[in-house]
């Protein structure tokens, strides 16, 4: 295990539902990330948080709302999703946010498989 | 915009054979990562390559980085079934926010 956990592992929701994905890291890292992995597409970075502050929002629609209450927890609140939002959502953490050092290697959680009906 | 391309996208090989997966990227970067993903599982870090000419080996896998050619390779030696998985390369840019740009992945199927 990588020290990053995600719940739930599977989620089915209707387009009018509101749900939340949870990520927790036990590595003492200061940065956390949300990625989207769709079928036949590369992983896409959605959000980056460093010390509970959002430092990157990668043009993600407002129906996805992240929350980082502390450096160990990251949430992704979902509302009014579309079927094309069905994907695997991966959380990751790293020691810091500056690219290019081995200390900033990202460790990934197991993901939440989301299906939007 | 940094782009990362992997080839092949799918690789079916027999046990005992050797093969190479290629990862090309479009702009200057000194840092490249290789990950493995099993079906329904998370990404597992395999190698972190931090400089031009870096070569790392773990078991039957060996990764190398040529920053001048903007190319990394993942070489598989004497493949075994347990290596069946999807392999991703990812690149970030020195000094930028730790933003990994991933390739599309190579699905490796090792046949007995």
Short mmCIF file of C-alpha atoms in Angstrom, two decimals:
data_model
loop_
_atom_site.label_atom_id
_atom_site.label_comp_id
_atom_site.label_asym_id
_atom_site.label_seq_id
_atom_site.Cartn_x
_atom_site.Cartn_y
_atom_site.Cartn_z
CA UNK A 1 0.00 0.00 0.00
CA UNK A 2 1.14 3.54 -0.76
CA UNK A 3 -0.17 5.24 2.38
CA UNK A 4 -2.94 7.01 0.47
CA UNK A 5 -6.50 5.76 0.95
CA UNK A 6 -9.65 6.67 -0.91
CA UNK A 7 -13.33 6.08 -0.17
CA UNK A 8 -15.60 4.93 -1.54
CA UNK A 9 -13.90 2.60 -4.00
CA UNK A 10 -16.99 2.47 -6.20
CA UNK A 11 -19.81 5.00 -6.58
CA UNK A 12 -22.88 5.06 -8.79
CA UNK A 13 -24.88 8.26 -8.85
CA UNK A 14 -27.60 9.95 -10.83
CA UNK A 15 -27.12 13.29 -12.50
CA UNK A 16 -29.11 15.10 -9.81
CA UNK A 17 -27.30 13.56 -6.84
CA UNK A 18 -24.69 15.15 -4.61
CA UNK A 19 -21.87 12.97 -3.37
CA UNK A 20 -18.33 13.36 -2.07
CA UNK A 21 -15.10 11.48 -2.59
CA UNK A 22 -12.63 11.29 0.27
CA UNK A 23 -8.87 10.93 0.25
CA UNK A 24 -6.57 10.54 3.23
CA UNK A 25 -2.79 10.33 3.25
CA UNK A 26 -0.74 8.90 6.08
CA UNK A 27 2.66 9.97 4.77
CA UNK A 28 3.05 13.38 6.36
CA UNK A 29 2.98 15.05 2.96
CA UNK A 30 2.09 18.68 2.36
CA UNK A 31 0.61 18.49 -1.15
CA UNK A 32 -2.40 16.59 -2.45
CA UNK A 33 -3.85 16.15 -5.91
CA UNK A 34 -6.98 15.00 -7.71
CA UNK A 35 -6.64 13.27 -11.08
CA UNK A 36 -9.27 11.96 -13.49
CA UNK A 37 -8.59 8.79 -15.48
CA UNK A 38 -11.03 8.21 -18.32
CA UNK A 39 -11.04 5.22 -20.61
CA UNK A 40 -8.47 5.50 -23.38
CA UNK A 41 -7.22 8.91 -22.18
CA UNK A 42 -4.15 9.93 -20.20
CA UNK A 43 -4.51 10.86 -16.57
CA UNK A 44 -5.67 14.46 -16.25
CA UNK A 45 -4.69 16.64 -13.33
CA UNK A 46 -7.71 18.37 -11.82
CA UNK A 47 -6.61 20.14 -8.66
CA UNK A 48 -3.46 20.68 -6.61
CA UNK A 49 -3.42 21.67 -2.94
CA UNK A 50 -0.37 22.71 -0.97
CA UNK A 51 -0.69 23.24 2.78
CA UNK A 52 -4.47 23.32 2.39
CA UNK A 53 -4.35 26.05 -0.26
CA UNK A 54 -5.44 25.37 -3.81
CA UNK A 55 -2.56 26.16 -6.14
CA UNK A 56 -3.91 24.78 -9.36
CA UNK A 57 -7.34 24.39 -10.89
CA UNK A 58 -6.90 22.79 -14.26
CA UNK A 59 -9.98 24.25 -15.98
CA UNK A 60 -12.27 21.86 -14.16
CA UNK A 61 -16.05 22.45 -14.38
CA UNK A 62 -17.67 23.92 -11.28
CA UNK A 63 -19.73 20.77 -10.74
CA UNK A 64 -16.51 19.43 -9.18
CA UNK A 65 -15.68 21.23 -5.93
CA UNK A 66 -12.55 20.30 -3.98
CA UNK A 67 -11.99 20.83 -0.28
CA UNK A 68 -8.81 20.41 1.74
CA UNK A 69 -9.52 20.91 5.46
CA UNK A 70 -6.00 19.88 6.47
CA UNK A 71 -2.88 18.50 4.85
CA UNK A 72 -3.96 14.89 5.42
CA UNK A 73 -7.45 15.03 3.94
CA UNK A 74 -8.81 15.96 0.55
CA UNK A 75 -12.39 15.83 -0.64
CA UNK A 76 -14.02 16.13 -4.05
CA UNK A 77 -17.63 17.22 -3.84
CA UNK A 78 -19.76 16.23 -6.80
CA UNK A 79 -23.06 17.71 -7.93
CA UNK A 80 -25.10 17.71 -11.11
CA UNK A 81 -22.62 15.47 -12.90
CA UNK A 82 -22.89 14.31 -16.48
CA UNK A 83 -22.46 10.76 -17.82
CA UNK A 84 -19.15 11.80 -19.40
CA UNK A 85 -17.83 12.42 -15.88
CA UNK A 86 -17.80 8.67 -15.32
CA UNK A 87 -14.16 7.77 -14.72
CA UNK A 88 -11.62 6.61 -12.17
CA UNK A 89 -10.74 9.46 -9.80
CA UNK A 90 -7.31 9.19 -8.30
CA UNK A 91 -5.89 11.06 -5.35
CA UNK A 92 -2.17 11.53 -4.87
CA UNK A 93 0.14 13.19 -2.39
CA UNK A 94 3.71 14.43 -2.35
CA UNK A 95 6.05 16.06 0.10
CA UNK A 96 6.00 19.40 -1.70
CA UNK A 97 4.76 21.02 -4.89
CA UNK A 98 7.91 22.15 -6.64
CA UNK A 99 8.50 19.86 -9.56
CA UNK A 100 11.70 18.07 -10.33
CA UNK A 101 12.96 16.67 -7.04
CA UNK A 102 12.64 13.10 -5.88
CA UNK A 103 11.11 14.34 -2.63
CA UNK A 104 8.15 15.45 -4.67
CA UNK A 105 7.43 12.05 -6.09
CA UNK A 106 3.68 11.54 -6.09
CA UNK A 107 2.08 8.56 -4.35
CA UNK A 108 -1.33 7.49 -5.55
CA UNK A 109 -4.39 6.11 -3.81
CA UNK A 110 -6.42 3.17 -5.18
CA UNK A 111 -8.99 5.41 -6.82
CA UNK A 112 -12.76 5.74 -6.82
CA UNK A 113 -14.58 4.26 -9.80
CA UNK A 114 -17.44 6.70 -10.49
CA UNK A 115 -20.39 5.89 -12.72
CA UNK A 116 -22.90 8.64 -13.52
CA UNK A 117 -26.24 7.41 -14.81
CA UNK B 1 2.22 22.82 -23.86
CA UNK B 2 4.02 19.71 -22.67
CA UNK B 3 2.85 16.56 -24.41
CA UNK B 4 3.85 13.01 -23.66
CA UNK B 5 3.49 10.17 -26.13
CA UNK B 6 3.97 6.49 -25.48
CA UNK B 7 4.26 3.66 -27.91
CA UNK B 8 3.11 1.10 -28.40
CA UNK B 9 -0.31 1.54 -26.80
CA UNK B 10 -0.76 -2.20 -26.60
CA UNK B 11 1.88 -4.87 -26.45
CA UNK B 12 1.29 -8.59 -26.45
CA UNK B 13 4.41 -10.62 -25.89
CA UNK B 14 5.40 -14.12 -24.98
CA UNK B 15 7.12 -15.08 -21.78
CA UNK B 16 10.88 -15.02 -22.09
CA UNK B 17 10.96 -12.35 -24.78
CA UNK B 18 12.47 -8.87 -24.60
CA UNK B 19 10.79 -5.64 -25.59
CA UNK B 20 10.98 -1.89 -25.15
CA UNK B 21 8.32 0.73 -24.45
CA UNK B 22 9.07 4.26 -25.63
CA UNK B 23 8.11 7.58 -24.08
CA UNK B 24 8.61 10.82 -26.01
CA UNK B 25 7.89 14.28 -24.64
CA UNK B 26 7.64 17.60 -26.37
CA UNK B 27 9.46 20.19 -24.25
CA UNK B 28 12.49 20.35 -22.02
CA UNK B 29 12.25 18.35 -18.84
CA UNK B 30 14.79 16.75 -16.56
CA UNK B 31 12.42 14.57 -14.59
CA UNK B 32 10.62 11.50 -15.79
CA UNK B 33 8.63 8.88 -13.90
CA UNK B 34 7.46 5.40 -14.77
CA UNK B 35 4.38 3.93 -13.09
CA UNK B 36 2.66 0.58 -13.24
CA UNK B 37 -1.11 0.12 -12.90
CA UNK B 38 -2.83 -3.23 -12.44
CA UNK B 39 -6.55 -3.47 -13.31
CA UNK B 40 -8.64 -1.76 -10.67
CA UNK B 41 -5.56 -0.77 -8.71
CA UNK B 42 -3.62 2.39 -8.05
CA UNK B 43 -0.50 3.62 -9.80
CA UNK B 44 2.67 2.10 -8.40
CA UNK B 45 5.87 4.07 -8.79
CA UNK B 46 8.56 2.09 -10.62
CA UNK B 47 11.33 4.52 -11.46
CA UNK B 48 12.23 8.17 -11.00
CA UNK B 49 14.77 9.42 -13.54
CA UNK B 50 16.30 12.74 -12.59
CA UNK B 51 19.05 13.49 -15.08
CA UNK B 52 20.25 12.95 -18.59
CA UNK B 53 21.72 9.50 -19.04
CA UNK B 54 20.05 8.12 -15.92
CA UNK B 55 19.54 4.37 -15.98
CA UNK B 56 17.73 2.41 -13.31
CA UNK B 57 17.00 -1.29 -13.09
CA UNK B 58 14.66 -3.31 -10.93
CA UNK B 59 14.32 -6.99 -11.67
CA UNK B 60 13.36 -7.50 -15.30
CA UNK B 61 12.67 -3.80 -15.92
CA UNK B 62 15.23 -1.18 -16.87
CA UNK B 63 14.46 2.48 -17.51
CA UNK B 64 16.65 5.11 -19.14
CA UNK B 65 16.41 8.80 -19.89
CA UNK B 66 17.88 10.85 -22.75
CA UNK B 67 16.88 14.47 -22.14
CA UNK B 68 18.50 15.68 -25.35
CA UNK B 69 16.35 13.36 -27.43
CA UNK B 70 13.41 13.89 -25.02
CA UNK B 71 13.07 10.13 -24.84
CA UNK B 72 12.76 7.56 -22.11
CA UNK B 73 12.66 3.81 -22.58
CA UNK B 74 11.37 1.01 -20.40
CA UNK B 75 13.05 -2.23 -21.37
CA UNK B 76 11.59 -5.56 -20.39
CA UNK B 77 13.94 -8.53 -20.22
CA UNK B 78 12.71 -12.13 -20.34
CA UNK B 79 9.10 -11.17 -19.66
CA UNK B 80 6.99 -13.12 -17.20
CA UNK B 81 3.20 -13.15 -16.81
CA UNK B 82 3.38 -11.12 -13.58
CA UNK B 83 4.57 -8.13 -15.58
CA UNK B 84 1.20 -7.87 -17.31
CA UNK B 85 -0.16 -4.41 -16.46
CA UNK B 86 -0.48 -0.91 -17.90
CA UNK B 87 2.70 1.15 -17.79
CA UNK B 88 2.65 4.94 -17.76
CA UNK B 89 5.41 7.45 -18.15
CA UNK B 90 4.96 10.96 -16.75
CA UNK B 91 6.99 14.13 -17.06
CA UNK B 92 7.19 17.25 -14.95
CA UNK B 93 9.08 20.49 -15.42
CA UNK B 94 11.81 21.69 -13.14
CA UNK B 95 10.66 24.53 -10.92
CA UNK B 96 7.02 24.32 -11.94
CA UNK B 97 4.25 23.22 -9.64
CA UNK B 98 4.56 19.46 -9.33
CA UNK B 99 2.30 18.85 -12.30
CA UNK B 100 2.78 15.49 -13.92
CA UNK B 101 1.82 15.12 -17.55
CA UNK B 102 1.08 11.48 -18.26
CA UNK B 103 1.40 9.47 -21.42
CA UNK B 104 -1.55 7.42 -22.65
CA UNK B 105 -0.13 4.24 -21.17
CA UNK B 106 1.03 0.94 -22.65
CA UNK B 107 -1.08 -2.11 -21.91
CA UNK B 108 1.32 -5.03 -21.65
CA UNK B 109 -0.03 -8.57 -21.89
CA UNK B 110 2.51 -11.33 -21.35
CA UNK B 111 1.30 -14.65 -22.71
CA UNK B 112 2.50 -17.98 -21.31
#
